[in-house]
Amino acid sequence: FGEVASVDGFASSDHALFRMAFCQVQLKDLDSAAETYGQLAESFSDSQYANESNLLVGRIRYQQKDHEAANAAFSKVVEQGGAFAIEAKHWQCRILLAAGSNDEALALATEAIANAGDSEFLVNLKMNQADAQVAKGNHEEARKLYLAILNDHADNTLSADALYNAVFSAYQLALHEEVIVDGTRFSEKFGSHNLLPDVQHLVAESQLTLKQYETAEATLRKLVENHPDHPKHENWTVRIAASLYVQKKYEDVTSYIDGVNESIESAQGKAEAHYLAGASSFFLKQDEPALTKLNESLAASPGGNYADDALLFISRIHANAEKYEEAVKTASKLIDTFESSNVIDQAHFRRGDFLNDSKQYDKAIEDYQVVIERFPNSVYLVPSLYGKAWCELRLDKHETSVATFTVVIDNHAQHELHPASLLGRLICRHQLDEFDGVVEDANTVLKSTADNAIKMEAVYQRGLAEVALEKNEAVVASFTSLLEDYPKFDRIDSVLYELGWAYGELEETEKSIGMFDRVAKEFPQSQFLADAHFRVAESLYSDEKYADSVGRYEASLAADPSNSLKENVLHKLGWAFYQQDEFAKAQEQFESQIKAFAEGTQALQGRFMNAECLHKLGDFEKALAVFEQFDASELESAQMKTLAWLHAGQAASQLKQYDKALVSLNLVVENSGEP
């Protein structure tokens, strides 16, 4: 063909060059072919092959990615017009799209479509038009154009690409129902197309997003089984684990990952697989294997997509072990390293909780405040408000705490922490002596929750507020209902104790003592044990059951009572022995009382009774010495004063200290009121 074309005057030289270039293409000598086609177009501009030759030059240069030369050739075709101009505009659209000239590409495609008639490149131009909309970010408009291609040109070879692109645009628009519908349509219409796995992948991801977890798992398993050599096979393998994870099938996740782990080669695949296994172990309360897997995830891809989530779980594992310093350090690493993380709000919340649990309340408040100020739409907003309020309460910032709890109460009435926030606020109000407010909040809590733990605490706090308000009938009602409805409440001893006092105020003595007796018998570790025994002892003493009262007074002493109570117990124990004429035991108790509480409220009476016992025992020397240690005129009753002077005088007389005897006996006469 070359030789013939070079013959001067040969009438078919243009055709010879055209065939020569074709042969060069077949021989894959594309540069020579382009030059030959170019020579033909230039030397034989009037040839029937000239315009097609320019088109073929453009195609070759486009294939070689020499877009500048290709566009120059296509421009010549467009300039010449004719049947090849529409195809040339198609290729020019592709060049413009590759260069990012999306507006120009869109304009050219739109203009060409209007003039394409029934050109075989009409569908290509429509695809260019839709692709330009995608490149401009107009996925909604692009999707409409792709679907129109499918509907108007169902038998065109590009209809599969159009439907795939429509599915992809729907995915970009988060139209996941449409992704599934159109993806199913693709599977039915193009079941053997090479894009089928990619479409089904998008369908699976949409199913996961729509929480169709079991269906997504099935879709992914079919992909793995049917396309073992696909480049995304590893990705689908790991996504099966993700589908199990969101179904909370944590044991299945760990066993599945163990089975496929060796087939996962990419760093990102390993990172995701180890993360899913670690997170699943965490929820299975298997913290040690969880920690191992999560660290393996970090090692595989320290800055990858799952590194921030892995750090978050690691911090929680440390907190579970009460290693709060490590927990805070790990959460801080997440916050400092991944400032744009999707879990940054949770990271601040968790770190706040770790600091809260380690009693670093001021620092905890700082983290909670970050969530409150920067993430007002976060699911951790209300938990952060709640945590902040409790920190303020523990810092004795009760008014501030009330205000923070109130934000939850007023603005988040449907949140699960609403009842607990009411409970927190009423506890603060108790500290502020706002007892009516405590009762009001408690009643609201009881109407708004079915949580027994919260309800029983609300009833308890209401009862304490009613104690402070001296509403004894209300106290009885609250605490009686607590006993009946929540017999396993962890402070039943306190409930019984307060009921004992309330019944006492209502002069229902038998019920009162019954409550104190229950505390004494049923709660040997109670902080109220000593006082409960004492109250029962006092009742027995009043009923003149002195021997029985001794045992209860002694039980009160054994329970290590407070100093103010202990003095009374020692004093009354002495009296209980005295009433039984056990003067030696009585004297021992009174003497113990004086030694322990020399300046106590019962000290004067204790000294008097100590002396009385010694007098009864005939130990006049010691008795007189004790009588002389106090001023009998300061005793409470006239009878005690008289007895003190009389017995002091008798003791002195027995010791033949008559002057002292006369002094004491004269005081008896002088204060007797008789001449």
XYZ file of C-alpha atoms in Angstrom, residues 142-152 162-163 165-166:
15
model
C -27.073 12.629 37.057
C -29.205 9.797 38.414
C -32.207 11.039 36.456
C -30.133 11.135 33.266
C -28.736 7.620 33.778
C -32.209 6.199 34.391
C -33.497 7.990 31.291
C -30.767 6.297 29.244
C -31.840 2.934 30.637
C -35.499 3.569 29.885
C -34.972 5.087 26.408
C -26.064 3.635 32.945
C -27.891 1.527 35.528
C -24.029 4.666 37.555
C -27.634 5.278 38.633
